[in-house]
PDB file of C-alpha atoms in Angstrom:
ATOM      1  CA  UNK A   1     -83.459   7.216  62.201  1.00 62.00           C
ATOM      2  CA  UNK A   2     -85.181  10.860  61.206  1.00 67.00           C
ATOM      3  CA  UNK A   3     -86.445  11.928  57.936  1.00 68.00           C
ATOM      4  CA  UNK A   4     -83.445  13.764  57.119  1.00 85.00           C
ATOM      5  CA  UNK A   5     -81.066  10.707  57.752  1.00 91.00           C
ATOM      6  CA  UNK A   6     -80.081   7.877  55.480  1.00 95.00           C
ATOM      7  CA  UNK A   7     -78.850   4.107  56.294  1.00 96.00           C
ATOM      8  CA  UNK A   8     -75.226   5.197  56.222  1.00 98.00           C
ATOM      9  CA  UNK A   9     -72.694   4.332  58.765  1.00 98.00           C
ATOM     10  CA  UNK A  10     -69.656   6.771  59.056  1.00 98.00           C
ATOM     11  CA  UNK A  11     -66.265   5.430  60.434  1.00 98.00           C
ATOM     12  CA  UNK A  12     -63.391   7.718  61.322  1.00 97.00           C
ATOM     13  CA  UNK A  13     -60.127   6.585  63.337  1.00 95.00           C
ATOM     14  CA  UNK A  14     -58.228   9.138  65.033  1.00 94.00           C
ATOM     15  CA  UNK A  15     -55.503   9.960  67.320  1.00 92.00           C
ATOM     16  CA  UNK A  16     -54.654  13.437  68.985  1.00 92.00           C
ATOM     17  CA  UNK A  17     -56.073  15.628  66.002  1.00 93.00           C
ATOM     18  CA  UNK A  18     -59.066  17.475  67.663  1.00 95.00           C
ATOM     19  CA  UNK A  19     -59.032  20.622  65.332  1.00 94.00           C
ATOM     20  CA  UNK A  20     -59.202  18.423  62.072  1.00 94.00           C
ATOM     21  CA  UNK A  21     -61.717  16.127  63.411  1.00 96.00           C
ATOM     22  CA  UNK A  22     -63.760  19.064  64.704  1.00 96.00           C
ATOM     23  CA  UNK A  23     -63.587  20.336  61.096  1.00 95.00           C
ATOM     24  CA  UNK A  24     -64.750  16.998  59.333  1.00 96.00           C
ATOM     25  CA  UNK A  25     -67.607  16.525  61.804  1.00 96.00           C
ATOM     26  CA  UNK A  26     -68.804  20.021  61.011  1.00 95.00           C
ATOM     27  CA  UNK A  27     -68.635  19.142  57.146  1.00 95.00           C
ATOM     28  CA  UNK A  28     -70.723  16.144  57.600  1.00 96.00           C
ATOM     29  CA  UNK A  29     -73.236  17.782  59.618  1.00 94.00           C
ATOM     30  CA  UNK A  30     -74.035  20.044  56.595  1.00 94.00           C
ATOM     31  CA  UNK A  31     -74.738  17.120  54.632  1.00 95.00           C
ATOM     32  CA  UNK A  32     -78.253  16.188  53.508  1.00 94.00           C
ATOM     33  CA  UNK A  33     -79.292  13.791  54.251  1.00 95.00           C
ATOM     34  CA  UNK A  34     -77.140  13.018  57.126  1.00 95.00           C
ATOM     35  CA  UNK A  35     -75.632   9.693  57.900  1.00 97.00           C
ATOM     36  CA  UNK A  36     -77.820   7.599  60.286  1.00 96.00           C
ATOM     37  CA  UNK A  37     -74.810   7.287  62.837  1.00 97.00           C
ATOM     38  CA  UNK A  38     -71.213   8.807  63.035  1.00 97.00           C
ATOM     39  CA  UNK A  39     -68.773   6.237  64.761  1.00 98.00           C
ATOM     40  CA  UNK A  40     -65.180   7.476  65.996  1.00 97.00           C
ATOM     41  CA  UNK A  41     -62.501   5.108  66.915  1.00 96.00           C
ATOM     42  CA  UNK A  42     -60.088   6.889  69.197  1.00 95.00           C
ATOM     43  CA  UNK A  43     -56.619   5.112  69.931  1.00 91.00           C
ATOM     44  CA  UNK A  44     -55.089   4.688  73.088  1.00 88.00           C
ATOM     45  CA  UNK A  45     -53.387   7.291  75.035  1.00 85.00           C
ATOM     46  CA  UNK A  46     -55.773  10.200  73.368  1.00 87.00           C
ATOM     47  CA  UNK A  47     -57.570  11.598  76.439  1.00 88.00           C
ATOM     48  CA  UNK A  48     -58.054  15.028  74.665  1.00 94.00           C
ATOM     49  CA  UNK A  49     -60.121  13.469  71.859  1.00 94.00           C
ATOM     50  CA  UNK A  50     -62.465  11.485  74.412  1.00 93.00           C
ATOM     51  CA  UNK A  51     -63.037  15.162  76.262  1.00 93.00           C
ATOM     52  CA  UNK A  52     -63.690  17.030  73.127  1.00 95.00           C
ATOM     53  CA  UNK A  53     -66.199  14.491  71.571  1.00 95.00           C
ATOM     54  CA  UNK A  54     -67.942  14.081  74.951  1.00 94.00           C
ATOM     55  CA  UNK A  55     -68.502  18.098  75.281  1.00 95.00           C
ATOM     56  CA  UNK A  56     -68.945  19.079  71.654  1.00 95.00           C
ATOM     57  CA  UNK A  57     -70.317  15.974  69.878  1.00 95.00           C
ATOM     58  CA  UNK A  58     -72.140  14.134  72.660  1.00 94.00           C
ATOM     59  CA  UNK A  59     -74.264  12.038  69.782  1.00 92.00           C
ATOM     60  CA  UNK A  60     -71.194  10.712  68.157  1.00 95.00           C
ATOM     61  CA  UNK A  61     -70.746   7.223  69.079  1.00 95.00           C
ATOM     62  CA  UNK A  62     -66.999   6.876  70.593  1.00 95.00           C
ATOM     63  CA  UNK A  63     -64.802   3.648  70.505  1.00 94.00           C
ATOM     64  CA  UNK A  64     -61.608   3.785  72.907  1.00 94.00           C
ATOM     65  CA  UNK A  65     -58.984   1.192  72.854  1.00 92.00           C
ATOM     66  CA  UNK A  66     -56.883   0.524  75.758  1.00 90.00           C
ATOM     67  CA  UNK A  67     -53.966  -0.431  73.399  1.00 90.00           C
ATOM     68  CA  UNK A  68     -52.776   1.147  70.190  1.00 88.00           C
ATOM     69  CA  UNK A  69     -54.356  -0.209  67.229  1.00 90.00           C
ATOM     70  CA  UNK A  70     -53.293   2.092  64.433  1.00 87.00           C
ATOM     71  CA  UNK A  71     -55.794   3.273  61.944  1.00 88.00           C
ATOM     72  CA  UNK A  72     -56.504  -0.487  60.331  1.00 90.00           C
ATOM     73  CA  UNK A  73     -56.970  -2.101  63.780  1.00 91.00           C
ATOM     74  CA  UNK A  74     -59.121   1.286  64.554  1.00 93.00           C
ATOM     75  CA  UNK A  75     -61.397   0.522  61.355  1.00 95.00           C
ATOM     76  CA  UNK A  76     -61.599  -3.248  62.138  1.00 95.00           C
ATOM     77  CA  UNK A  77     -63.213  -2.036  65.550  1.00 96.00           C
ATOM     78  CA  UNK A  78     -65.626   0.362  63.660  1.00 97.00           C
ATOM     79  CA  UNK A  79     -66.949  -2.177  61.305  1.00 97.00           C
ATOM     80  CA  UNK A  80     -67.873  -4.383  63.837  1.00 96.00           C
ATOM     81  CA  UNK A  81     -69.855  -1.485  65.592  1.00 96.00           C
ATOM     82  CA  UNK A  82     -71.347  -0.360  62.438  1.00 97.00           C
ATOM     83  CA  UNK A  83     -75.003  -0.747  62.335  1.00 97.00           C
ATOM     84  CA  UNK A  84     -75.544  -0.374  58.700  1.00 98.00           C
ATOM     85  CA  UNK A  85     -74.462  -2.081  55.233  1.00 98.00           C
ATOM     86  CA  UNK A  86     -73.202   0.924  53.522  1.00 98.00           C
ATOM     87  CA  UNK A  87     -70.088   2.387  55.532  1.00 98.00           C
ATOM     88  CA  UNK A  88     -68.303   5.207  54.537  1.00 98.00           C
ATOM     89  CA  UNK A  89     -64.921   5.271  55.754  1.00 97.00           C
ATOM     90  CA  UNK A  90     -63.312   8.861  56.190  1.00 97.00           C
ATOM     91  CA  UNK A  91     -60.095  10.026  57.938  1.00 95.00           C
ATOM     92  CA  UNK A  92     -60.294  12.683  60.940  1.00 94.00           C
ATOM     93  CA  UNK A  93     -59.207  15.119  58.034  1.00 94.00           C
ATOM     94  CA  UNK A  94     -61.387  14.304  55.063  1.00 95.00           C
ATOM     95  CA  UNK A  95     -65.088  14.694  54.395  1.00 95.00           C
ATOM     96  CA  UNK A  96     -67.612  14.737  51.330  1.00 95.00           C
ATOM     97  CA  UNK A  97     -67.496  17.780  49.121  1.00 93.00           C
ATOM     98  CA  UNK A  98     -71.131  18.108  48.167  1.00 90.00           C
ATOM     99  CA  UNK A  99     -74.589  17.918  50.298  1.00 92.00           C
ATOM    100  CA  UNK A 100     -75.964  14.668  48.779  1.00 94.00           C
ATOM    101  CA  UNK A 101     -72.788  12.465  49.135  1.00 96.00           C
ATOM    102  CA  UNK A 102     -74.428   9.943  51.504  1.00 97.00           C
ATOM    103  CA  UNK A 103     -77.575   9.743  49.566  1.00 96.00           C
ATOM    104  CA  UNK A 104     -75.270   9.307  46.204  1.00 95.00           C
ATOM    105  CA  UNK A 105     -73.197   6.630  48.082  1.00 96.00           C
ATOM    106  CA  UNK A 106     -76.325   4.549  49.263  1.00 96.00           C
ATOM    107  CA  UNK A 107     -77.543   4.792  45.365  1.00 96.00           C
ATOM    108  CA  UNK A 108     -74.487   3.580  43.838  1.00 95.00           C
ATOM    109  CA  UNK A 109     -73.561   0.899  46.037  1.00 95.00           C
ATOM    110  CA  UNK A 110     -77.115  -0.696  45.668  1.00 95.00           C
ATOM    111  CA  UNK A 111     -76.729  -0.242  41.706  1.00 95.00           C
ATOM    112  CA  UNK A 112     -73.646  -2.202  41.886  1.00 93.00           C
ATOM    113  CA  UNK A 113     -74.108  -5.465  44.001  1.00 95.00           C
ATOM    114  CA  UNK A 114     -70.795  -7.373  42.874  1.00 94.00           C
ATOM    115  CA  UNK A 115     -68.633  -4.289  44.330  1.00 95.00           C
ATOM    116  CA  UNK A 116     -67.291  -4.371  47.495  1.00 96.00           C
ATOM    117  CA  UNK A 117     -65.714  -1.069  47.834  1.00 96.00           C
ATOM    118  CA  UNK A 118     -66.490   2.154  45.822  1.00 95.00           C
ATOM    119  CA  UNK A 119     -63.228   4.764  45.583  1.00 94.00           C
ATOM    120  CA  UNK A 120     -64.249   8.333  45.999  1.00 94.00           C
ATOM    121  CA  UNK A 121     -62.401  10.574  44.055  1.00 91.00           C
ATOM    122  CA  UNK A 122     -59.764  12.322  46.614  1.00 90.00           C
ATOM    123  CA  UNK A 123     -58.913  15.962  45.977  1.00 88.00           C
ATOM    124  CA  UNK A 124     -56.239  16.912  48.014  1.00 82.00           C
ATOM    125  CA  UNK A 125     -56.104  20.450  49.510  1.00 75.00           C
ATOM    126  CA  UNK A 126     -55.005  23.058  52.347  1.00 64.00           C
ATOM    127  CA  UNK A 127     -58.174  22.405  54.091  1.00 60.00           C
ATOM    128  CA  UNK A 128     -60.187  25.572  52.892  1.00 60.00           C
ATOM    129  CA  UNK A 129     -62.627  23.376  50.555  1.00 60.00           C
ATOM    130  CA  UNK A 130     -65.851  23.123  52.219  1.00 58.00           C
ATOM    131  CA  UNK A 131     -69.218  21.401  51.340  1.00 59.00           C
ATOM    132  CA  UNK A 132     -70.713  22.678  48.083  1.00 56.00           C
ATOM    133  CA  UNK A 133     -74.339  22.470  46.971  1.00 55.00           C
ATOM    134  CA  UNK A 134     -75.393  19.928  44.587  1.00 51.00           C
ATOM    135  CA  UNK A 135     -73.358  17.049  42.324  1.00 47.00           C
ATOM    136  CA  UNK A 136     -69.761  17.876  41.524  1.00 43.00           C
ATOM    137  CA  UNK A 137     -69.522  15.790  38.345  1.00 41.00           C
ATOM    138  CA  UNK A 138     -67.933  18.842  36.047  1.00 38.00           C
ATOM    139  CA  UNK A 139     -66.165  20.626  38.874  1.00 38.00           C
ATOM    140  CA  UNK A 140     -62.826  21.904  37.950  1.00 34.00           C
ATOM    141  CA  UNK A 141     -60.718  21.989  41.270  1.00 40.00           C
ATOM    142  CA  UNK A 142     -57.067  23.270  41.812  1.00 34.00           C
ATOM    143  CA  UNK A 143     -56.255  20.339  44.257  1.00 39.00           C
ATOM    144  CA  UNK A 144     -54.490  16.997  43.071  1.00 40.00           C
ATOM    145  CA  UNK A 145     -56.843  13.965  42.217  1.00 39.00           C
ATOM    146  CA  UNK A 146     -55.359  10.853  43.536  1.00 41.00           C
ATOM    147  CA  UNK A 147     -56.960   8.142  41.125  1.00 41.00           C
ATOM    148  CA  UNK A 148     -55.395   5.037  41.745  1.00 45.00           C
ATOM    149  CA  UNK A 149     -57.021   2.382  44.094  1.00 61.00           C
ATOM    150  CA  UNK A 150     -58.907   3.266  46.931  1.00 86.00           C
ATOM    151  CA  UNK A 151     -58.181   4.999  50.148  1.00 88.00           C
ATOM    152  CA  UNK A 152     -59.314   4.870  53.721  1.00 89.00           C
ATOM    153  CA  UNK A 153     -59.847   8.678  53.615  1.00 92.00           C
ATOM    154  CA  UNK A 154     -62.616   8.254  51.348  1.00 94.00           C
ATOM    155  CA  UNK A 155     -64.264   4.910  50.279  1.00 96.00           C
ATOM    156  CA  UNK A 156     -68.051   3.646  50.470  1.00 97.00           C
ATOM    157  CA  UNK A 157     -67.815  -0.275  51.895  1.00 97.00           C
ATOM    158  CA  UNK A 158     -70.201  -3.023  52.056  1.00 98.00           C
ATOM    159  CA  UNK A 159     -69.946  -4.123  55.499  1.00 98.00           C
ATOM    160  CA  UNK A 160     -71.076  -7.893  54.685  1.00 97.00           C
ATOM    161  CA  UNK A 161     -68.223  -8.255  52.268  1.00 97.00           C
ATOM    162  CA  UNK A 162     -65.679  -6.386  54.592  1.00 97.00           C
ATOM    163  CA  UNK A 163     -66.620  -9.015  57.217  1.00 97.00           C
ATOM    164  CA  UNK A 164     -65.810 -11.548  55.144  1.00 97.00           C
ATOM    165  CA  UNK A 165     -62.003 -10.572  54.910  1.00 95.00           C
ATOM    166  CA  UNK A 166     -59.358 -10.964  57.920  1.00 93.00           C
ATOM    167  CA  UNK A 167     -59.972  -7.141  58.268  1.00 93.00           C
ATOM    168  CA  UNK A 168     -57.015  -4.490  58.167  1.00 92.00           C
ATOM    169  CA  UNK A 169     -53.662  -5.334  60.052  1.00 89.00           C
ATOM    170  CA  UNK A 170     -53.469  -3.580  63.326  1.00 85.00           C
ATOM    171  CA  UNK A 171     -50.278  -1.681  62.073  1.00 86.00           C
ATOM    172  CA  UNK A 172     -49.346   1.509  63.770  1.00 81.00           C
ATOM    173  CA  UNK A 173     -48.381   3.114  60.459  1.00 84.00           C
ATOM    174  CA  UNK A 174     -50.052   1.291  57.762  1.00 82.00           C
ATOM    175  CA  UNK A 175     -48.948   3.447  55.060  1.00 82.00           C
ATOM    176  CA  UNK A 176     -48.393   1.485  51.622  1.00 83.00           C
ATOM    177  CA  UNK A 177     -50.264  -1.721  53.432  1.00 88.00           C
ATOM    178  CA  UNK A 178     -53.842  -0.995  54.507  1.00 87.00           C
ATOM    179  CA  UNK A 179     -55.813  -0.455  51.328  1.00 89.00           C
ATOM    180  CA  UNK A 180     -53.485  -2.695  49.010  1.00 90.00           C
ATOM    181  CA  UNK A 181     -53.788  -5.809  51.666  1.00 92.00           C
ATOM    182  CA  UNK A 182     -57.776  -5.206  51.778  1.00 93.00           C
ATOM    183  CA  UNK A 183     -57.965  -4.963  47.996  1.00 92.00           C
ATOM    184  CA  UNK A 184     -56.240  -8.226  47.577  1.00 91.00           C
ATOM    185  CA  UNK A 185     -58.451  -9.928  50.468  1.00 93.00           C
ATOM    186  CA  UNK A 186     -61.582  -8.869  48.664  1.00 94.00           C
ATOM    187  CA  UNK A 187     -60.666  -9.797  45.153  1.00 93.00           C
ATOM    188  CA  UNK A 188     -59.549 -13.308  46.687  1.00 92.00           C
ATOM    189  CA  UNK A 189     -63.357 -13.533  47.625  1.00 95.00           C
ATOM    190  CA  UNK A 190     -64.411 -12.715  44.140  1.00 95.00           C
ATOM    191  CA  UNK A 191     -65.604  -9.263  44.926  1.00 95.00           C
ATOM    192  CA  UNK A 192     -64.891  -6.342  42.627  1.00 93.00           C
ATOM    193  CA  UNK A 193     -63.857  -2.778  43.593  1.00 94.00           C
ATOM    194  CA  UNK A 194     -64.600   0.212  41.266  1.00 93.00           C
ATOM    195  CA  UNK A 195     -63.801   3.984  41.051  1.00 91.00           C
ATOM    196  CA  UNK A 196     -66.697   6.092  41.719  1.00 92.00           C
ATOM    197  CA  UNK A 197     -65.326   9.903  40.565  1.00 89.00           C
ATOM    198  CA  UNK A 198     -69.049  11.293  41.317  1.00 91.00           C
ATOM    199  CA  UNK A 199     -68.456  10.500  44.835  1.00 94.00           C
ATOM    200  CA  UNK A 200     -65.744  13.312  45.904  1.00 93.00           C
ATOM    201  CA  UNK A 201     -64.045  13.839  49.267  1.00 94.00           C
ATOM    202  CA  UNK A 202     -61.574  16.662  50.324  1.00 93.00           C
ATOM    203  CA  UNK A 203     -58.582  15.560  52.146  1.00 91.00           C
ATOM    204  CA  UNK A 204     -56.658  18.126  54.302  1.00 88.00           C
ATOM    205  CA  UNK A 205     -53.310  16.823  53.914  1.00 75.00           C
ATOM    206  CA  UNK A 206     -49.966  18.240  52.480  1.00 62.00           C
ATOM    207  CA  UNK A 207     -48.404  14.836  51.146  1.00 59.00           C
ATOM    208  CA  UNK A 208     -45.268  16.769  50.255  1.00 55.00           C
ATOM    209  CA  UNK A 209     -44.142  17.297  53.886  1.00 54.00           C
ATOM    210  CA  UNK A 210     -46.282  14.749  55.416  1.00 55.00           C
ATOM    211  CA  UNK A 211     -44.762  11.800  53.487  1.00 59.00           C
ATOM    212  CA  UNK A 212     -41.373  12.841  53.657  1.00 70.00           C
ATOM    213  CA  UNK A 213     -41.133  12.152  57.458  1.00 85.00           C
ATOM    214  CA  UNK A 214     -38.470   9.274  58.486  1.00 90.00           C
ATOM    215  CA  UNK A 215     -41.290   7.739  60.437  1.00 88.00           C
ATOM    216  CA  UNK A 216     -43.548   7.458  57.423  1.00 89.00           C
ATOM    217  CA  UNK A 217     -40.773   6.670  54.880  1.00 91.00           C
ATOM    218  CA  UNK A 218     -39.620   3.508  57.002  1.00 92.00           C
ATOM    219  CA  UNK A 219     -43.360   2.628  56.979  1.00 91.00           C
ATOM    220  CA  UNK A 220     -43.668   2.504  53.253  1.00 92.00           C
ATOM    221  CA  UNK A 221     -40.537   0.361  52.617  1.00 94.00           C
ATOM    222  CA  UNK A 222     -41.232  -2.237  55.491  1.00 95.00           C
ATOM    223  CA  UNK A 223     -44.749  -2.432  54.662  1.00 93.00           C
ATOM    224  CA  UNK A 224     -44.392  -3.015  50.948  1.00 94.00           C
ATOM    225  CA  UNK A 225     -42.222  -5.920  52.010  1.00 95.00           C
ATOM    226  CA  UNK A 226     -44.660  -7.056  54.330  1.00 95.00           C
ATOM    227  CA  UNK A 227     -47.367  -7.092  51.994  1.00 94.00           C
ATOM    228  CA  UNK A 228     -45.660  -9.548  49.690  1.00 95.00           C
ATOM    229  CA  UNK A 229     -44.767 -11.522  52.727  1.00 95.00           C
ATOM    230  CA  UNK A 230     -48.151 -12.127  53.994  1.00 93.00           C
ATOM    231  CA  UNK A 231     -50.184 -11.887  50.448  1.00 92.00           C
ATOM    232  CA  UNK A 232     -47.763 -13.232  47.563  1.00 93.00           C
ATOM    233  CA  UNK A 233     -47.291 -17.045  47.024  1.00 93.00           C
ATOM    234  CA  UNK A 234     -43.577 -18.017  47.630  1.00 94.00           C
ATOM    235  CA  UNK A 235     -43.144 -18.253  43.803  1.00 96.00           C
ATOM    236  CA  UNK A 236     -43.849 -14.185  43.484  1.00 94.00           C
ATOM    237  CA  UNK A 237     -41.481 -12.916  46.154  1.00 95.00           C
ATOM    238  CA  UNK A 238     -38.837 -11.847  43.689  1.00 95.00           C
ATOM    239  CA  UNK A 239     -41.714  -9.262  42.655  1.00 95.00           C
ATOM    240  CA  UNK A 240     -41.643  -8.199  46.308  1.00 94.00           C
ATOM    241  CA  UNK A 241     -38.085  -7.766  46.422  1.00 95.00           C
ATOM    242  CA  UNK A 242     -38.278  -5.885  43.418  1.00 96.00           C
ATOM    243  CA  UNK A 243     -41.071  -3.666  44.555  1.00 95.00           C
ATOM    244  CA  UNK A 244     -39.064  -2.766  47.830  1.00 95.00           C
ATOM    245  CA  UNK A 245     -36.196  -1.854  45.459  1.00 95.00           C
ATOM    246  CA  UNK A 246     -38.542   0.306  43.709  1.00 96.00           C
ATOM    247  CA  UNK A 247     -39.832   2.051  46.735  1.00 94.00           C
ATOM    248  CA  UNK A 248     -36.331   2.591  48.136  1.00 94.00           C
ATOM    249  CA  UNK A 249     -35.270   4.087  44.480  1.00 95.00           C
ATOM    250  CA  UNK A 250     -38.388   6.450  44.581  1.00 93.00           C
ATOM    251  CA  UNK A 251     -37.201   7.726  48.069  1.00 92.00           C
ATOM    252  CA  UNK A 252     -33.966   8.208  46.584  1.00 93.00           C
ATOM    253  CA  UNK A 253     -35.333  10.438  43.869  1.00 93.00           C
ATOM    254  CA  UNK A 254     -37.381  12.516  46.078  1.00 89.00           C
ATOM    255  CA  UNK A 255     -34.413  12.610  48.323  1.00 90.00           C
ATOM    256  CA  UNK A 256     -36.219  11.250  51.154  1.00 89.00           C
ATOM    257  CA  UNK A 257     -33.041  10.015  53.048  1.00 89.00           C
ATOM    258  CA  UNK A 258     -34.431   9.706  56.599  1.00 92.00           C
ATOM    259  CA  UNK A 259     -36.314   6.447  57.234  1.00 91.00           C
ATOM    260  CA  UNK A 260     -34.482   4.350  54.238  1.00 92.00           C
ATOM    261  CA  UNK A 261     -32.386   2.317  56.453  1.00 94.00           C
ATOM    262  CA  UNK A 262     -34.589   1.729  59.517  1.00 94.00           C
ATOM    263  CA  UNK A 263     -37.422   0.635  56.822  1.00 93.00           C
ATOM    264  CA  UNK A 264     -35.001  -1.926  55.274  1.00 94.00           C
ATOM    265  CA  UNK A 265     -33.547  -3.455  58.721  1.00 95.00           C
ATOM    266  CA  UNK A 266     -37.081  -3.430  59.959  1.00 95.00           C
ATOM    267  CA  UNK A 267     -38.374  -5.940  57.285  1.00 95.00           C
ATOM    268  CA  UNK A 268     -37.391  -8.993  58.727  1.00 96.00           C
ATOM    269  CA  UNK A 269     -38.688  -8.393  62.723  1.00 95.00           C
ATOM    270  CA  UNK A 270     -41.876  -7.008  61.254  1.00 95.00           C
ATOM    271  CA  UNK A 271     -42.675 -10.091  58.912  1.00 94.00           C
ATOM    272  CA  UNK A 272     -41.920 -12.028  61.916  1.00 95.00           C
ATOM    273  CA  UNK A 273     -44.208 -10.045  64.328  1.00 93.00           C
ATOM    274  CA  UNK A 274     -47.181 -10.539  61.765  1.00 92.00           C
ATOM    275  CA  UNK A 275     -46.424 -13.794  60.423  1.00 93.00           C
ATOM    276  CA  UNK A 276     -49.812 -15.045  62.100  1.00 92.00           C
ATOM    277  CA  UNK A 277     -51.738 -13.013  59.531  1.00 89.00           C
ATOM    278  CA  UNK A 278     -49.945 -14.895  56.341  1.00 87.00           C
TER     279      UNK A 278
END
């Protein structure tokens, strides 16, 4: 590790999004100090990303899976390969918004020894937001601030705490399951989670169109049921039923009709497939 680096592992799962990944890696390289290592998981069937990384970012550690892992399965592998206790979880289309992000992340996690995850403040944008100098405590941005819980596209995680869990479920589409499941596992182990609004991340994602797709709509519905099946006691199953109904009503109000039927009919087969994780 050089004097310009800090003991942080950055982990990024990706699948066939070379342009997004390139932009993220460029932004990470602009931070000072830089993370000591950056590891990218390339899911099965994505040869173009492996070629891109070897040609343009040969210093990046690359993990390639032979079978589809999804974002959760990819993050499980990334955590196992990370060599530092402080792990910054990003997506291939998200990056820190200020140069001192990694130094702030390390200091914040060290100052909160009972905290397993620091949820960053996420700003959604069209991707034009870059790295800004100095802290951003009082910044006013035109993007949307997502305040609830933590998300994998911007989180600072204590590796030792993560390794005490069973990890993420290897779902191809993890919407509605990934972070909620990890939160319940960590809370059950008496770890705490905390919002860190001074750690700010830009997420170049248009949720209005992205989340309206039939595939993601269906995933949200079945994963809502899957979370209840795997993590709730049987006495709380009625709550799970109500949460599924609420998700369907949300889709109807948003006129996201595509994927609802598929989501509902795939609940039982999905629960059966992942029953060993209960």
